[in-house]
């Protein structure tokens, strides 16, 4: 009978230790949750200072890769100098003669760029 009583005492001790661990874990989780809520509240209390107008910010976030002409200022200046005097095919030929293959653009790329920026070139 004493072995049975010893086993029951060990089980009771194990249950008490498990409850203590569970209580400790619960307290730690509650503390972490309070700190998280506090951090979230503080984040919303601090004002967000944005200097750019919303429309400019949205306009800058375009999907995809920027046009080669937009990223190469020398190529852009070359095309701008000819856009009102030559056809797109003639400009593409001039670009082909002047620039290395990695920087060349075709007439359709020039047309797409001109269409996007048309209001800059018309009087």
PDB file of C-alpha atoms in Angstrom:
ATOM      1  CA  UNK A   1       0.000   0.000   0.000  1.00  0.00           C
ATOM      2  CA  UNK A   2       2.871   2.404   0.654  1.00  0.00           C
ATOM      3  CA  UNK A   3       4.103   2.115  -2.945  1.00  0.00           C
ATOM      4  CA  UNK A   4       0.645   3.143  -4.128  1.00  0.00           C
ATOM      5  CA  UNK A   5       0.585   6.111  -1.716  1.00  0.00           C
ATOM      6  CA  UNK A   6       4.066   7.170  -2.861  1.00  0.00           C
ATOM      7  CA  UNK A   7       2.949   6.996  -6.467  1.00  0.00           C
ATOM      8  CA  UNK A   8      -0.136   9.111  -5.692  1.00  0.00           C
ATOM      9  CA  UNK A   9       2.016  11.704  -3.892  1.00  0.00           C
ATOM     10  CA  UNK A  10       4.375  11.829  -6.893  1.00  0.00           C
ATOM     11  CA  UNK A  11       1.407  12.300  -9.226  1.00  0.00           C
ATOM     12  CA  UNK A  12      -0.001  15.058  -7.001  1.00  0.00           C
ATOM     13  CA  UNK A  13       3.415  16.779  -6.979  1.00  0.00           C
ATOM     14  CA  UNK A  14       3.679  16.452 -10.776  1.00  0.00           C
ATOM     15  CA  UNK A  15       0.189  17.955 -11.175  1.00  0.00           C
ATOM     16  CA  UNK A  16       1.080  20.840  -8.849  1.00  0.00           C
ATOM     17  CA  UNK A  17       4.313  21.518 -10.774  1.00  0.00           C
ATOM     18  CA  UNK A  18       2.450  21.388 -14.110  1.00  0.00           C
ATOM     19  CA  UNK A  19      -0.130  23.892 -12.797  1.00  0.00           C
ATOM     20  CA  UNK A  20       2.671  26.185 -11.642  1.00  0.00           C
ATOM     21  CA  UNK A  21       4.335  25.994 -15.072  1.00  0.00           C
ATOM     22  CA  UNK A  22       1.027  26.618 -16.821  1.00  0.00           C
ATOM     23  CA  UNK A  23       0.352  29.614 -14.576  1.00  0.00           C
ATOM     24  CA  UNK A  24       3.830  30.984 -15.257  1.00  0.00           C
ATOM     25  CA  UNK A  25       3.424  30.513 -19.007  1.00  0.00           C
ATOM     26  CA  UNK A  26       0.011  32.169 -18.907  1.00  0.00           C
ATOM     27  CA  UNK A  27       1.412  35.127 -16.985  1.00  0.00           C
ATOM     28  CA  UNK A  28       4.286  35.494 -19.451  1.00  0.00           C
ATOM     29  CA  UNK A  29       1.848  35.394 -22.374  1.00  0.00           C
ATOM     30  CA  UNK A  30      -0.395  37.997 -20.717  1.00  0.00           C
ATOM     31  CA  UNK A  31       2.583  40.297 -20.102  1.00  0.00           C
ATOM     32  CA  UNK A  32       3.712  39.914 -23.710  1.00  0.00           C
ATOM     33  CA  UNK A  33       0.200  40.640 -24.936  1.00  0.00           C
ATOM     34  CA  UNK A  34      -0.007  43.815 -22.797  1.00  0.00           C
ATOM     35  CA  UNK A  35       3.361  45.019 -24.123  1.00  0.00           C
ATOM     36  CA  UNK A  36       2.278  44.336 -27.697  1.00  0.00           C
ATOM     37  CA  UNK A  37      -0.986  46.236 -27.215  1.00  0.00           C
ATOM     38  CA  UNK A  38       0.945  49.119 -25.684  1.00  0.00           C
ATOM     39  CA  UNK A  39       3.364  49.214 -28.613  1.00  0.00           C
ATOM     40  CA  UNK A  40       0.498  49.187 -31.114  1.00  0.00           C
ATOM     41  CA  UNK A  41      -1.281  52.024 -29.290  1.00  0.00           C
ATOM     42  CA  UNK A  42       1.928  54.081 -29.230  1.00  0.00           C
ATOM     43  CA  UNK A  43       2.464  53.490 -32.941  1.00  0.00           C
ATOM     44  CA  UNK A  44      -0.963  54.967 -33.695  1.00  0.00           C
ATOM     45  CA  UNK A  45      -0.483  57.902 -31.346  1.00  0.00           C
ATOM     46  CA  UNK A  46       2.662  59.108 -33.128  1.00  0.00           C
ATOM     47  CA  UNK A  47       1.632  61.247 -36.131  1.00  0.00           C
ATOM     48  CA  UNK A  48       2.832  60.162 -39.553  1.00  0.00           C
ATOM     49  CA  UNK A  49       4.696  63.024 -41.231  1.00  0.00           C
ATOM     50  CA  UNK A  50       4.711  62.700 -44.993  1.00  0.00           C
ATOM     51  CA  UNK A  51       6.182  65.556 -47.017  1.00  0.00           C
ATOM     52  CA  UNK A  52       5.115  64.414 -50.503  1.00  0.00           C
ATOM     53  CA  UNK A  53       1.554  64.916 -51.723  1.00  0.00           C
ATOM     54  CA  UNK A  54      -0.409  61.680 -51.967  1.00  0.00           C
ATOM     55  CA  UNK A  55      -0.784  61.892 -55.741  1.00  0.00           C
ATOM     56  CA  UNK A  56       2.985  62.194 -56.302  1.00  0.00           C
ATOM     57  CA  UNK A  57       3.591  59.275 -53.957  1.00  0.00           C
ATOM     58  CA  UNK A  58       1.161  57.067 -55.849  1.00  0.00           C
ATOM     59  CA  UNK A  59       2.484  58.201 -59.222  1.00  0.00           C
ATOM     60  CA  UNK A  60       6.006  57.127 -58.261  1.00  0.00           C
ATOM     61  CA  UNK A  61       4.885  53.530 -57.593  1.00  0.00           C
ATOM     62  CA  UNK A  62       4.518  52.224 -61.098  1.00  0.00           C
ATOM     63  CA  UNK A  63       4.488  48.492 -61.714  1.00  0.00           C
ATOM     64  CA  UNK A  64       7.088  46.873 -63.886  1.00  0.00           C
ATOM     65  CA  UNK A  65      10.450  47.991 -65.153  1.00  0.00           C
ATOM     66  CA  UNK A  66      11.038  51.653 -66.129  1.00  0.00           C
ATOM     67  CA  UNK A  67      11.552  52.447 -69.800  1.00  0.00           C
ATOM     68  CA  UNK A  68      15.161  52.432 -71.018  1.00  0.00           C
ATOM     69  CA  UNK A  69      14.747  55.997 -72.269  1.00  0.00           C
ATOM     70  CA  UNK A  70      13.598  57.164 -68.810  1.00  0.00           C
ATOM     71  CA  UNK A  71      16.652  55.675 -67.115  1.00  0.00           C
ATOM     72  CA  UNK A  72      19.298  56.846 -69.618  1.00  0.00           C
ATOM     73  CA  UNK A  73      19.530  60.651 -69.518  1.00  0.00           C
ATOM     74  CA  UNK A  74      21.970  60.893 -72.430  1.00  0.00           C
ATOM     75  CA  UNK A  75      19.714  58.775 -74.643  1.00  0.00           C
ATOM     76  CA  UNK A  76      16.708  60.811 -73.536  1.00  0.00           C
ATOM     77  CA  UNK A  77      18.448  64.104 -74.443  1.00  0.00           C
ATOM     78  CA  UNK A  78      19.461  62.637 -77.819  1.00  0.00           C
ATOM     79  CA  UNK A  79      15.859  61.662 -78.591  1.00  0.00           C
ATOM     80  CA  UNK A  80      14.418  64.961 -77.286  1.00  0.00           C
ATOM     81  CA  UNK A  81      16.685  66.881 -79.647  1.00  0.00           C
ATOM     82  CA  UNK A  82      15.212  65.001 -82.629  1.00  0.00           C
ATOM     83  CA  UNK A  83      11.624  64.236 -81.583  1.00  0.00           C
ATOM     84  CA  UNK A  84      10.040  67.257 -83.307  1.00  0.00           C
ATOM     85  CA  UNK A  85      12.092  67.017 -86.520  1.00  0.00           C
ATOM     86  CA  UNK A  86      12.402  63.325 -87.414  1.00  0.00           C
ATOM     87  CA  UNK A  87      10.141  60.286 -87.623  1.00  0.00           C
ATOM     88  CA  UNK A  88      10.379  57.562 -84.987  1.00  0.00           C
ATOM     89  CA  UNK A  89      12.094  55.244 -87.492  1.00  0.00           C
ATOM     90  CA  UNK A  90      14.697  57.901 -88.333  1.00  0.00           C
ATOM     91  CA  UNK A  91      15.343  58.568 -84.646  1.00  0.00           C
ATOM     92  CA  UNK A  92      15.778  54.823 -84.069  1.00  0.00           C
ATOM     93  CA  UNK A  93      18.302  54.683 -86.914  1.00  0.00           C
ATOM     94  CA  UNK A  94      20.237  57.635 -85.422  1.00  0.00           C
ATOM     95  CA  UNK A  95      20.210  55.951 -82.012  1.00  0.00           C
ATOM     96  CA  UNK A  96      21.494  52.743 -83.638  1.00  0.00           C
ATOM     97  CA  UNK A  97      24.385  54.581 -85.263  1.00  0.00           C
ATOM     98  CA  UNK A  98      25.293  56.592 -82.156  1.00  0.00           C
ATOM     99  CA  UNK A  99      24.820  54.285 -79.151  1.00  0.00           C
ATOM    100  CA  UNK A 100      26.187  50.808 -78.319  1.00  0.00           C
ATOM    101  CA  UNK A 101      23.783  47.853 -78.650  1.00  0.00           C
ATOM    102  CA  UNK A 102      22.916  47.734 -74.937  1.00  0.00           C
ATOM    103  CA  UNK A 103      21.628  51.324 -75.049  1.00  0.00           C
ATOM    104  CA  UNK A 104      19.717  51.203 -78.340  1.00  0.00           C
ATOM    105  CA  UNK A 105      15.948  51.497 -78.573  1.00  0.00           C
ATOM    106  CA  UNK A 106      13.602  50.867 -81.475  1.00  0.00           C
ATOM    107  CA  UNK A 107      10.898  53.005 -83.030  1.00  0.00           C
ATOM    108  CA  UNK A 108       8.116  51.407 -80.975  1.00  0.00           C
ATOM    109  CA  UNK A 109       9.961  52.146 -77.712  1.00  0.00           C
ATOM    110  CA  UNK A 110      10.482  55.730 -78.827  1.00  0.00           C
ATOM    111  CA  UNK A 111       6.793  55.991 -79.773  1.00  0.00           C
ATOM    112  CA  UNK A 112       5.665  54.581 -76.408  1.00  0.00           C
ATOM    113  CA  UNK A 113       7.938  56.991 -74.549  1.00  0.00           C
ATOM    114  CA  UNK A 114       6.766  59.934 -76.695  1.00  0.00           C
ATOM    115  CA  UNK A 115       3.107  58.997 -76.135  1.00  0.00           C
ATOM    116  CA  UNK A 116       3.645  58.903 -72.376  1.00  0.00           C
ATOM    117  CA  UNK A 117       5.472  62.263 -72.402  1.00  0.00           C
ATOM    118  CA  UNK A 118       3.663  63.920 -75.335  1.00  0.00           C
ATOM    119  CA  UNK A 119       2.474  66.952 -73.367  1.00  0.00           C
ATOM    120  CA  UNK A 120       6.114  67.981 -72.787  1.00  0.00           C
ATOM    121  CA  UNK A 121       6.860  68.321 -76.510  1.00  0.00           C
ATOM    122  CA  UNK A 122       3.779  70.058 -77.882  1.00  0.00           C
ATOM    123  CA  UNK A 123       3.738  73.884 -77.808  1.00  0.00           C
TER     124      UNK A 123
END
